[in-house]
Coordinates of N, CA, C and O in Angstrom, one line a residue:
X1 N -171.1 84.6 15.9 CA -170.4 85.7 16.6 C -171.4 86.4 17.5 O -171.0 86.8 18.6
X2 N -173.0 86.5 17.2 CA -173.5 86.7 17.7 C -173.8 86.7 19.1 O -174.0 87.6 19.9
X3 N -173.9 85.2 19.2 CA -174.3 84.1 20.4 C -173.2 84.8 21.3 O -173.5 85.2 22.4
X4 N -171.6 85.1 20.7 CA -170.8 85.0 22.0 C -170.7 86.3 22.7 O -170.2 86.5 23.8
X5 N -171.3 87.4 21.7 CA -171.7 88.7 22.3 C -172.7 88.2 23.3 O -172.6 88.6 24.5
X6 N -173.6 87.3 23.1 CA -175.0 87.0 24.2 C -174.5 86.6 25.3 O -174.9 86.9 26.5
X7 N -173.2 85.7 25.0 CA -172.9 84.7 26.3 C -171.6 85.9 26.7 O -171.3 85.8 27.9
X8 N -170.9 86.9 26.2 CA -170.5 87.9 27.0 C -171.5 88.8 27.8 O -171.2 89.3 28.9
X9 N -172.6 89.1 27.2 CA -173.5 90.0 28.3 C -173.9 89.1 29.6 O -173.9 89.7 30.7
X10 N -174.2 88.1 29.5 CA -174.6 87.4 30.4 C -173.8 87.1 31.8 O -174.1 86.9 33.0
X11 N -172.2 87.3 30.6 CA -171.5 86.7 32.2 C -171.4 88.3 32.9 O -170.8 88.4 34.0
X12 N -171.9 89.4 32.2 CA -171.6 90.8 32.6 C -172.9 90.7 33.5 O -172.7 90.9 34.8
X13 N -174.1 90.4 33.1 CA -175.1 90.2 34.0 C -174.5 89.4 35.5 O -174.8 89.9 36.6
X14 N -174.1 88.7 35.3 CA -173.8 87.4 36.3 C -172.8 87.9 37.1 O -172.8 87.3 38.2
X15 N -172.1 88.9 37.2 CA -170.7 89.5 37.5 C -171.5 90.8 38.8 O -171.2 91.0 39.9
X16 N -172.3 91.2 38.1 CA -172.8 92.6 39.4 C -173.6 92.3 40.7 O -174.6 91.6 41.0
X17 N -173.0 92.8 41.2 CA -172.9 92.4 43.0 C -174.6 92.6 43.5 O -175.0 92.2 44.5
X18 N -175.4 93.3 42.5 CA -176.8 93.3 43.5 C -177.7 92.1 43.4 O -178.8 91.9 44.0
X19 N -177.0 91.4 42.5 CA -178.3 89.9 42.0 C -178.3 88.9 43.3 O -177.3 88.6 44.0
X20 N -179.4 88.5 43.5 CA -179.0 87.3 44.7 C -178.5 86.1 44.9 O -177.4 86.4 44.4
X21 N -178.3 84.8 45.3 CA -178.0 84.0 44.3 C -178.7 83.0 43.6 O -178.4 82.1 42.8
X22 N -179.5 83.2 44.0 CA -180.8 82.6 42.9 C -180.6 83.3 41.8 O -180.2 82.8 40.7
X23 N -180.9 84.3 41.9 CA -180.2 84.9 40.4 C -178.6 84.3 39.6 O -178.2 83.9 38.5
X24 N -178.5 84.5 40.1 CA -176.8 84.0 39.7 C -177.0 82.8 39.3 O -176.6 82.6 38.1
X25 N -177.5 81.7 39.9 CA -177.7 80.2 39.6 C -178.1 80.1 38.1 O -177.6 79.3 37.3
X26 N -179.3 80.9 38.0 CA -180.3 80.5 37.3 C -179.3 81.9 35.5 O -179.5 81.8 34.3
X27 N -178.7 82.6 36.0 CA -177.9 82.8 35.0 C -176.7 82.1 34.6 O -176.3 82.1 33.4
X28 N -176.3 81.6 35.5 CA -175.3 80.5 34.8 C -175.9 79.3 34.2 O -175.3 78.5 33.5
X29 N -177.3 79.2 34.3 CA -177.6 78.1 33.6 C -178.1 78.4 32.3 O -178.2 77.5 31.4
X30 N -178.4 79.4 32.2 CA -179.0 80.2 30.8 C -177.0 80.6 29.9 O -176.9 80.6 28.7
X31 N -176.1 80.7 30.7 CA -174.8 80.8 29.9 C -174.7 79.2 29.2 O -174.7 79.0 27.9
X32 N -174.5 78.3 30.1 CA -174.4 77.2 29.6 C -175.7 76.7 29.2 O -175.7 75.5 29.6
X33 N -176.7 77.1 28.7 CA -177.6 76.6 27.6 C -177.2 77.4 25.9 O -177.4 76.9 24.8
X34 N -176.5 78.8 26.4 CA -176.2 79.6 24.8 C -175.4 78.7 24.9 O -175.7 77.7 24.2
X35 N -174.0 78.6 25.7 CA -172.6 77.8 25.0 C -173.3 76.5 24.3 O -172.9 76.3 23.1
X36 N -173.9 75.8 24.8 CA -174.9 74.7 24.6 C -174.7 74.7 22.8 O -174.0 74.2 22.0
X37 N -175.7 75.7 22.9 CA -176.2 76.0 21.5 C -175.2 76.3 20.3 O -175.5 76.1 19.1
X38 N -174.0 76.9 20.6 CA -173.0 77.4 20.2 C -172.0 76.4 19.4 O -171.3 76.5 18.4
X39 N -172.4 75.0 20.9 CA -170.8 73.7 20.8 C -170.9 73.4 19.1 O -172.1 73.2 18.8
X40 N -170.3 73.2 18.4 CA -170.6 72.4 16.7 C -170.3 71.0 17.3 O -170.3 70.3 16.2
X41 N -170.1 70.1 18.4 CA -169.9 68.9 18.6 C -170.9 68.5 18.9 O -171.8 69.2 19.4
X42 N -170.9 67.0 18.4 CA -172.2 66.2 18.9 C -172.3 66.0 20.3 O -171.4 65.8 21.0
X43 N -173.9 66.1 20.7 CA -173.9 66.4 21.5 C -174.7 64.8 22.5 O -175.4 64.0 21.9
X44 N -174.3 64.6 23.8 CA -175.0 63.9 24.6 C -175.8 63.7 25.6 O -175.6 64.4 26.6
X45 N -176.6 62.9 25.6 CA -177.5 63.0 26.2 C -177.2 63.2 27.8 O -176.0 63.2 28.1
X46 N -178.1 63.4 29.0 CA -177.7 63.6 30.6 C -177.8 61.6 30.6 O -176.8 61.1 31.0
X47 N -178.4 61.1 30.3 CA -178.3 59.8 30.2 C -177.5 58.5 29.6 O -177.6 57.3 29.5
X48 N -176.7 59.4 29.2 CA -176.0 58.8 28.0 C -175.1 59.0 28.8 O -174.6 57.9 29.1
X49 N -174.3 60.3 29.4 CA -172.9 60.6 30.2 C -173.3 59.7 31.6 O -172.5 59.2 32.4
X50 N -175.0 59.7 31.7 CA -174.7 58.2 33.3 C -174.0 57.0 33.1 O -173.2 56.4 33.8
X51 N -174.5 56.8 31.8 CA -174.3 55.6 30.5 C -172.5 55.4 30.9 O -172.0 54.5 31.5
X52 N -172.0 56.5 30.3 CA -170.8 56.7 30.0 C -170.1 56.6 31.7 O -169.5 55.6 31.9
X53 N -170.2 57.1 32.2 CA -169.7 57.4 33.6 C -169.8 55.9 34.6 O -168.8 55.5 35.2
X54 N -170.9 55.3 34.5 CA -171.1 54.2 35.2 C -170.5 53.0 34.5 O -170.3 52.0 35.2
X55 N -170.1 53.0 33.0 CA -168.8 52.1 32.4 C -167.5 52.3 33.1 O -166.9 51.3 33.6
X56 N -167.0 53.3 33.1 CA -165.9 53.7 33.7 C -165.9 53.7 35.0 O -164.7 53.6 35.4
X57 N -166.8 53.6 35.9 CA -166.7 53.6 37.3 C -166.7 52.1 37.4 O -165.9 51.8 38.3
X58 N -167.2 51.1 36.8 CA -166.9 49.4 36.6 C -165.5 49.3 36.3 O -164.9 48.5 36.9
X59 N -164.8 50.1 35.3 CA -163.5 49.6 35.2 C -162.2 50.3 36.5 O -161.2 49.8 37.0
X60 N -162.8 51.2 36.5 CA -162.2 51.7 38.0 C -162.1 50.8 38.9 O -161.0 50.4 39.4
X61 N -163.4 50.3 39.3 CA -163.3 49.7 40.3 C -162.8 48.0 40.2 O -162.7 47.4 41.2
X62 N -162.5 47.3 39.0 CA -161.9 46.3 38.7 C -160.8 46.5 38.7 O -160.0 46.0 39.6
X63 N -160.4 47.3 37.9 CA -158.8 47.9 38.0 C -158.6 47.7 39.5 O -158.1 46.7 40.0
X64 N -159.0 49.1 40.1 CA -158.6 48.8 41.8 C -158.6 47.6 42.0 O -157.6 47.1 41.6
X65 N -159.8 46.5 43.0 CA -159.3 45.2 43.3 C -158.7 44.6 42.5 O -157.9 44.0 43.1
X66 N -158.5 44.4 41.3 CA -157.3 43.7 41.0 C -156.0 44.0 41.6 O -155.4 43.1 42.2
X67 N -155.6 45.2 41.5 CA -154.3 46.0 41.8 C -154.1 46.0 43.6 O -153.1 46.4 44.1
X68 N -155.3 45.6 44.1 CA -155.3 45.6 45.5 C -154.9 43.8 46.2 O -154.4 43.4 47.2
X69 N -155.5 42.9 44.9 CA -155.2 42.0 44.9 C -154.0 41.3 44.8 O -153.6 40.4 45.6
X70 N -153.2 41.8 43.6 CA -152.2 41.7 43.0 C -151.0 42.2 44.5 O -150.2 41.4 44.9
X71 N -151.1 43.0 44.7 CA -150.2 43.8 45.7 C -150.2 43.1 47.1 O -149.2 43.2 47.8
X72 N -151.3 42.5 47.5 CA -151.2 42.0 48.6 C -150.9 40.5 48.3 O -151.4 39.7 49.1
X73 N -150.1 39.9 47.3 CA -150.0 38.8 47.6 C -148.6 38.4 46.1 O -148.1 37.3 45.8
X74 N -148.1 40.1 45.4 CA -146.9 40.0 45.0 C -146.4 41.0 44.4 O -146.9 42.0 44.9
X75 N -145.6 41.4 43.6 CA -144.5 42.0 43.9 C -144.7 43.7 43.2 O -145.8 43.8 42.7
X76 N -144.1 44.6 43.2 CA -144.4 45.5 42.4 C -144.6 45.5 41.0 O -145.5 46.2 40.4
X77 N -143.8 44.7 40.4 CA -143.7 44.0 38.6 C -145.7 43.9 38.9 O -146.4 44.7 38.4
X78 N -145.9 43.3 39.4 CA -147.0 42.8 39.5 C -148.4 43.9 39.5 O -149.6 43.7 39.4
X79 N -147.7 45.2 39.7 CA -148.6 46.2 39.7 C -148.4 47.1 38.6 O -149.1 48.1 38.6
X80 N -147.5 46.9 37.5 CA -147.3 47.5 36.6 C -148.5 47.6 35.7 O -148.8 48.7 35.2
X81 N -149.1 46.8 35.5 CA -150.4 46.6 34.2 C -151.7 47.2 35.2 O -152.8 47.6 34.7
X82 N -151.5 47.2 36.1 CA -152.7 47.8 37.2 C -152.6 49.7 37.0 O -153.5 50.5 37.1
X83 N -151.5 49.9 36.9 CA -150.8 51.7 36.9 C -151.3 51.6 35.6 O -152.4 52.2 35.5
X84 N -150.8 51.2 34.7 CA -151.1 51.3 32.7 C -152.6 51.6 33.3 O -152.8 52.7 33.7
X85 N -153.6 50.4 33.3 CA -154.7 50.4 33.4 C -155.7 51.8 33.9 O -156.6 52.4 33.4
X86 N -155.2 52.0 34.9 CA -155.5 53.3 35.8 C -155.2 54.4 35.0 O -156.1 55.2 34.8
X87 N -153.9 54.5 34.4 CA -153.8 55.9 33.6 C -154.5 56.0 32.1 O -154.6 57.0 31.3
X88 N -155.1 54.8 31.8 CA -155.5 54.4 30.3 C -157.1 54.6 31.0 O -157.8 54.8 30.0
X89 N -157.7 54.7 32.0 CA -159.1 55.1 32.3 C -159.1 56.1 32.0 O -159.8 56.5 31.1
X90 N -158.2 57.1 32.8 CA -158.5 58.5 32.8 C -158.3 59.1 31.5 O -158.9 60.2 31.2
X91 N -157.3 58.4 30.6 CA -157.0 59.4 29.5 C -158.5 58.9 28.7 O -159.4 59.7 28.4
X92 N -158.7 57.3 28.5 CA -160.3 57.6 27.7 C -161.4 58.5 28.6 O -162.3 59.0 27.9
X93 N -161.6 58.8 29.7 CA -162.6 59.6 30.3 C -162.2 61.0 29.5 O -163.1 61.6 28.8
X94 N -160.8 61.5 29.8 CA -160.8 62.4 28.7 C -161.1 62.7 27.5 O -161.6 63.7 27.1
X95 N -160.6 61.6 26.6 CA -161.3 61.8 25.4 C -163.0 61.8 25.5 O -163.6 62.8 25.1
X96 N -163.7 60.8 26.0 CA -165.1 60.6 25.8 C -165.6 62.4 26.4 O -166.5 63.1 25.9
X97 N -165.1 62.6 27.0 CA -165.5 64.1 27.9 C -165.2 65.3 26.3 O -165.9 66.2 25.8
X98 N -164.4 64.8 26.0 CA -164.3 65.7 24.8 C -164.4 65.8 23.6 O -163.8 66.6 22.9
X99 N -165.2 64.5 23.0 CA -165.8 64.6 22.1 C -167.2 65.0 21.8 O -167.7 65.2 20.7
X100 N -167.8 65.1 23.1 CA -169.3 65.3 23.2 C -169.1 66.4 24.0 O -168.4 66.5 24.9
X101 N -170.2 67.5 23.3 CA -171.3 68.6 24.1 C -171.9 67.8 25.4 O -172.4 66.8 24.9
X102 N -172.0 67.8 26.2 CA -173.1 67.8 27.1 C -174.4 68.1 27.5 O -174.7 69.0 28.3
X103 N -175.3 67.2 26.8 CA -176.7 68.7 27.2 C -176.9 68.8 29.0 O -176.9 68.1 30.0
X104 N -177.2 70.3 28.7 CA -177.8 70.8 30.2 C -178.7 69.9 31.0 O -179.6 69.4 30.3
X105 N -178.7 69.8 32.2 CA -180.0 68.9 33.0 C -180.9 69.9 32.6 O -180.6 70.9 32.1
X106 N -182.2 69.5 33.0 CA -183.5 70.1 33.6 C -183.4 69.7 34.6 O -182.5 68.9 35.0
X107 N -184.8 70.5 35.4 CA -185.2 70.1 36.5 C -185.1 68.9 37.4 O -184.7 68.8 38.5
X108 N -185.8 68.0 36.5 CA -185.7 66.6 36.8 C -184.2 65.6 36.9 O -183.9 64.8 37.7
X109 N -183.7 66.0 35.8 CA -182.9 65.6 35.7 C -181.3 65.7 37.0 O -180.5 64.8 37.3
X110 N -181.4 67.0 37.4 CA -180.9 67.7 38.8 C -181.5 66.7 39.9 O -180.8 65.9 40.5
X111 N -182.9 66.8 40.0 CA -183.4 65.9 41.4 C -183.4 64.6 41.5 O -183.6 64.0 42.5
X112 N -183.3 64.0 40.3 CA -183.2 62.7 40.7 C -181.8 62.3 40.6 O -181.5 61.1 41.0
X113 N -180.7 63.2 40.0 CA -179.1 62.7 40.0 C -179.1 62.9 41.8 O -178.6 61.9 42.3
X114 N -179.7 64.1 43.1 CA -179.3 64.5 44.1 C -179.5 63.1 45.0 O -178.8 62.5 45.8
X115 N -181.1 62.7 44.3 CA -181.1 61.7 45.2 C -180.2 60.2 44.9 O -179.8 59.6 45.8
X116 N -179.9 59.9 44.0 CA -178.8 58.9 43.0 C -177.5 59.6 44.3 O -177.1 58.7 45.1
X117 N -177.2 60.5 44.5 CA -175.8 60.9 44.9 C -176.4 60.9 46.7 O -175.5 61.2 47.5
X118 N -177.8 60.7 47.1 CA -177.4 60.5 48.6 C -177.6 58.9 48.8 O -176.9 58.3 49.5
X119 N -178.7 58.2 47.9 CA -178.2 56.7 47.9 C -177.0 56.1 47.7 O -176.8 55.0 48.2
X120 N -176.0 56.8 47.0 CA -174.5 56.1 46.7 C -174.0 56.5 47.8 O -173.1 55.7 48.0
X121 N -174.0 57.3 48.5 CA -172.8 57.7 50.2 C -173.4 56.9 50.5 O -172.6 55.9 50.5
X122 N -174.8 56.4 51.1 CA -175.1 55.4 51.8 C -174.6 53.8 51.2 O -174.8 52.9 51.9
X123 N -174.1 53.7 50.1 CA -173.9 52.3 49.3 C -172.6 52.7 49.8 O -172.1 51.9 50.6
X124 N -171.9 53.8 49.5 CA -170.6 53.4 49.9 C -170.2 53.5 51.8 O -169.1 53.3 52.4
X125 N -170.8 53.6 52.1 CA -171.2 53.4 54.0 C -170.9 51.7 54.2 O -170.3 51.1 55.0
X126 N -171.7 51.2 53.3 CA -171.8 49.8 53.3 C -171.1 49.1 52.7 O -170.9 47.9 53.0
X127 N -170.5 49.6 51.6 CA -169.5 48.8 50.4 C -168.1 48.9 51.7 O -167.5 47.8 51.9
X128 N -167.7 49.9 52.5 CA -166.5 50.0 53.2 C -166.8 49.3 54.6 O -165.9 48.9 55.5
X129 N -168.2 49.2 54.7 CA -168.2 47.9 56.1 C -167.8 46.5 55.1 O -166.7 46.0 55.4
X130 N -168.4 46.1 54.3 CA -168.2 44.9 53.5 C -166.9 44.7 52.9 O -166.5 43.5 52.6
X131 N -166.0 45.6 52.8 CA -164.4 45.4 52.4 C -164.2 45.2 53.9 O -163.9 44.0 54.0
X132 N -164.1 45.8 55.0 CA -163.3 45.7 55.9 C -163.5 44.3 56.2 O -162.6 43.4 56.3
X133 N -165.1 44.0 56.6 CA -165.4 42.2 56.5 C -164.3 41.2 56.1 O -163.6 40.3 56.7
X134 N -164.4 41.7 54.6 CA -163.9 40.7 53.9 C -162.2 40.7 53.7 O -161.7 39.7 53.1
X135 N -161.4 41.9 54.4 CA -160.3 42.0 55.0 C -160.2 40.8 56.2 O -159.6 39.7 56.1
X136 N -160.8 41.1 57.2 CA -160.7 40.6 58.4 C -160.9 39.1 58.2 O -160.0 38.3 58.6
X137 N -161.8 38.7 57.8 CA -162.2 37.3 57.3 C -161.1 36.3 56.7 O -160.9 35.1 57.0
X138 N -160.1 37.4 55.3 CA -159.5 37.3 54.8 C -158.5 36.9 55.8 O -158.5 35.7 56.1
X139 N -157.5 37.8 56.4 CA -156.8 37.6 57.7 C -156.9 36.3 58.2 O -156.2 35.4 58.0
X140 N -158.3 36.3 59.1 CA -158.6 35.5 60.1 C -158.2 33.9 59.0 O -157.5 33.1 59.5
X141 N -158.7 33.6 57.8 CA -158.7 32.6 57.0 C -157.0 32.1 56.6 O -156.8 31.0 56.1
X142 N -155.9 33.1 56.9 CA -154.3 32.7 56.7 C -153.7 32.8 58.1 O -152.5 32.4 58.2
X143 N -154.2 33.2 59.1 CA -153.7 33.0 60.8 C -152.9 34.0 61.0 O -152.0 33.9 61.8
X144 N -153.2 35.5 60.0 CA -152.9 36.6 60.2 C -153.5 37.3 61.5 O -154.7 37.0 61.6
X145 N -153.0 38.2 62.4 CA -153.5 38.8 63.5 C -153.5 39.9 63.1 O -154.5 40.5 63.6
X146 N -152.8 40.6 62.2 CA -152.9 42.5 61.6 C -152.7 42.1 60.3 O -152.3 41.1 59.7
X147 N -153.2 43.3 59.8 CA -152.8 43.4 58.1 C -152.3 44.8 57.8 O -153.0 45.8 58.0
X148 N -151.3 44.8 57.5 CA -150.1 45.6 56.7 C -150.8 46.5 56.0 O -151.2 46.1 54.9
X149 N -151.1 47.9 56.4 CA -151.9 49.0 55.4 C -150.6 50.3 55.2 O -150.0 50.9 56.1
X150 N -150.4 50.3 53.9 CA -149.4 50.6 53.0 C -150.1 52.1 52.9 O -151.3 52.4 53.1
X151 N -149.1 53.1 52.4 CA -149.6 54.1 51.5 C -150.5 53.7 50.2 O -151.7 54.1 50.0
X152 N -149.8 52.9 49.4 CA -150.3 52.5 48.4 C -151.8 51.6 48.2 O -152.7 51.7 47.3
X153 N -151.8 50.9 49.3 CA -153.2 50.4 49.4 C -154.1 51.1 49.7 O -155.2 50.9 49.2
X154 N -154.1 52.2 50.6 CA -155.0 53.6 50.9 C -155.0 54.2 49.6 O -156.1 54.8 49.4
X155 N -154.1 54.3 48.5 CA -154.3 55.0 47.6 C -155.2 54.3 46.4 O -155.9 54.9 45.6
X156 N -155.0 53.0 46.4 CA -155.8 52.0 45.6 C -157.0 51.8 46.5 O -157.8 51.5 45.7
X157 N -157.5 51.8 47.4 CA -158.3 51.9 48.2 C -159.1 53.2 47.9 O -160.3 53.0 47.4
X158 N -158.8 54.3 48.0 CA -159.2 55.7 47.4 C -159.9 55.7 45.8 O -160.9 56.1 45.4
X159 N -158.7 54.9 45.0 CA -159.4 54.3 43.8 C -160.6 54.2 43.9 O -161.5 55.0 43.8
X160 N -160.5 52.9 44.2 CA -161.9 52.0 44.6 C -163.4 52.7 44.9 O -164.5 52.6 44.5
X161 N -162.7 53.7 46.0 CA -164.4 54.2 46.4 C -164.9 55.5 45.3 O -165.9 56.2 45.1
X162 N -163.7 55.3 44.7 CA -164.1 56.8 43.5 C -165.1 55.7 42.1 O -166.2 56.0 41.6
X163 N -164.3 54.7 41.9 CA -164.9 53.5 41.0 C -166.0 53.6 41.7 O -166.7 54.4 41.2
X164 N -166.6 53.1 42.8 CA -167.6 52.7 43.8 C -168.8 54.0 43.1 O -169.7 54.0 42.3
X165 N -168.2 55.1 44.1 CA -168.8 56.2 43.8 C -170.0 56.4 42.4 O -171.2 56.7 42.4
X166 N -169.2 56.1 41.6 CA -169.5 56.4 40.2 C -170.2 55.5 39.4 O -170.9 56.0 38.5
X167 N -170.2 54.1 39.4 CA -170.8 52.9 39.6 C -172.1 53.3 40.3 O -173.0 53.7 39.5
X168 N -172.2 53.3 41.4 CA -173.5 53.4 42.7 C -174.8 54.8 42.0 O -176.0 54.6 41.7
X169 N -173.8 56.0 42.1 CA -174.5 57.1 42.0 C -175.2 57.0 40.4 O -176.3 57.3 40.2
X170 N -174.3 56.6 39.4 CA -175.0 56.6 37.9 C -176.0 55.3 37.5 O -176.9 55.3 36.6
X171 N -175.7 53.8 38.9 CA -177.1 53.0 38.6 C -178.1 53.3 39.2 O -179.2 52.6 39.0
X172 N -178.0 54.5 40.4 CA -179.1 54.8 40.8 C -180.1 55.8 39.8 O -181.3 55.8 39.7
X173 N -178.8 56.7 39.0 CA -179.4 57.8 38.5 C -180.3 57.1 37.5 O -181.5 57.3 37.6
X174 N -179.8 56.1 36.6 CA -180.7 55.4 35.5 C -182.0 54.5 36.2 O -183.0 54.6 35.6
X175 N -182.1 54.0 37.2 CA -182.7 53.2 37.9 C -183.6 54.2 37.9 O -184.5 54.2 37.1
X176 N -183.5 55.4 39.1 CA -184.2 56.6 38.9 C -185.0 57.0 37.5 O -186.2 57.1 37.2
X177 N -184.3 57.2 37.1 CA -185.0 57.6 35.5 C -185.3 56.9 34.4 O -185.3 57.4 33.3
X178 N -185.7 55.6 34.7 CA -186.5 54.6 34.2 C -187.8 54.9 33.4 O -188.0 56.0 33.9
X179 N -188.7 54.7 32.8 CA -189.7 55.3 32.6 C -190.6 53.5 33.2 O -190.3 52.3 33.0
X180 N -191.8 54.1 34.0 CA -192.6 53.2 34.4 C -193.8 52.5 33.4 O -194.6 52.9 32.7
X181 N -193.4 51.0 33.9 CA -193.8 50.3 32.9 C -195.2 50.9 32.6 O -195.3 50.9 31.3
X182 N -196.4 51.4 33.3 CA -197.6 51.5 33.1 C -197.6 52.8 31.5 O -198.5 53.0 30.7
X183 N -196.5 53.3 31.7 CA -196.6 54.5 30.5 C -196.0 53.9 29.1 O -196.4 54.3 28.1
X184 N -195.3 53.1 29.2 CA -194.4 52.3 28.0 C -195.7 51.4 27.3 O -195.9 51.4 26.1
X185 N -196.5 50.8 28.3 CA -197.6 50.2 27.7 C -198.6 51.3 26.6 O -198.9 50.9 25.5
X186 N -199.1 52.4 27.1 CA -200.0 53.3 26.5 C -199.6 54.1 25.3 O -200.4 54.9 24.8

């Protein structure tokens, strides 16, 4: 009961108009270290939810091309297990999200997710030249002249780059936060 008197003063701290926002930042991060401390659930690691995140961003993104595949070459029936699939991601993202505490980043952990998340816009810069490629290609290989862009395929498309996203930015983040071989040795 304690704690949530603490994490009530804090957000009282956090609330008055003369702090700057540096201040402010660095008190919201001190609230969610009490709540931290507070959660009774097990808690996980900032590596563990890349862990977690970048499984799910693989099945996202299978799901999608499948369902993009499926659709461009049959029928709606045909996209029914692609819809299941899609809503069966998000509800386990839900659950995994709510069984575990999260622990807080540090420092490090903040700067190398920022740079993880400007490598993946640049992956996805290039993952959407390489689909369009392999659209065109596709085309050009059945003696198609245009291809048929649906609501639905922009939306499974949308999919995709969120799969992409999340894939890209969490193998950077682990990549990033590797520990280098010369210290593993010592």
């Amino acid at each position: 009961m304690r704690d949530n008197e603490k994490v009530r003063q804090l957000y009282k701290e956090y609330q008055r108009k003369d702090i700057t926002r540096a201040e402010r930042r660095e008190m919201l991060e001190k609230i969610a270290r009490e709540r931290y401390k507070t959660d009774p659930r097990k808690s996980i690691s900032v590596k563990g939810q890349a862990v977690v995140n970048l499984l799910l961003g693989v099945v996202m993104t299978v799901i999608a091309v499948a369902a993009m595949i499926s659709r461009s070459i049959g029928s709606i029936r045909q996209q029914t297990p692609a819809v299941v699939a899609a809503t069966a991601v998000y509800v386990v993202l839900l659950i995994i999200s709510g069984r575990y505490k999260k622990e807080p980043e540090d420092e490090l952990a903040k700067e190398l997710m920022l740079k993880a998340t400007a490598y993946s816009a640049k992956g996805l810069i290039i993952s959407t030249m390489v689909f369009g490629m392999a659209v065109n290609m596709a085309c050009n290989r059945i003696h198609k002249d245009s291809v048929k862009i649906t609501g639905e395929m922009i939306m499974w498309y949308g999919y995709l780059m969120i799969g992409m996203y999340y894939v890209l930015r969490n193998a950077f983040y682990l990549w990033l936060d590797r520990t280098p071989e010369s210290e593993e040795e010592a």
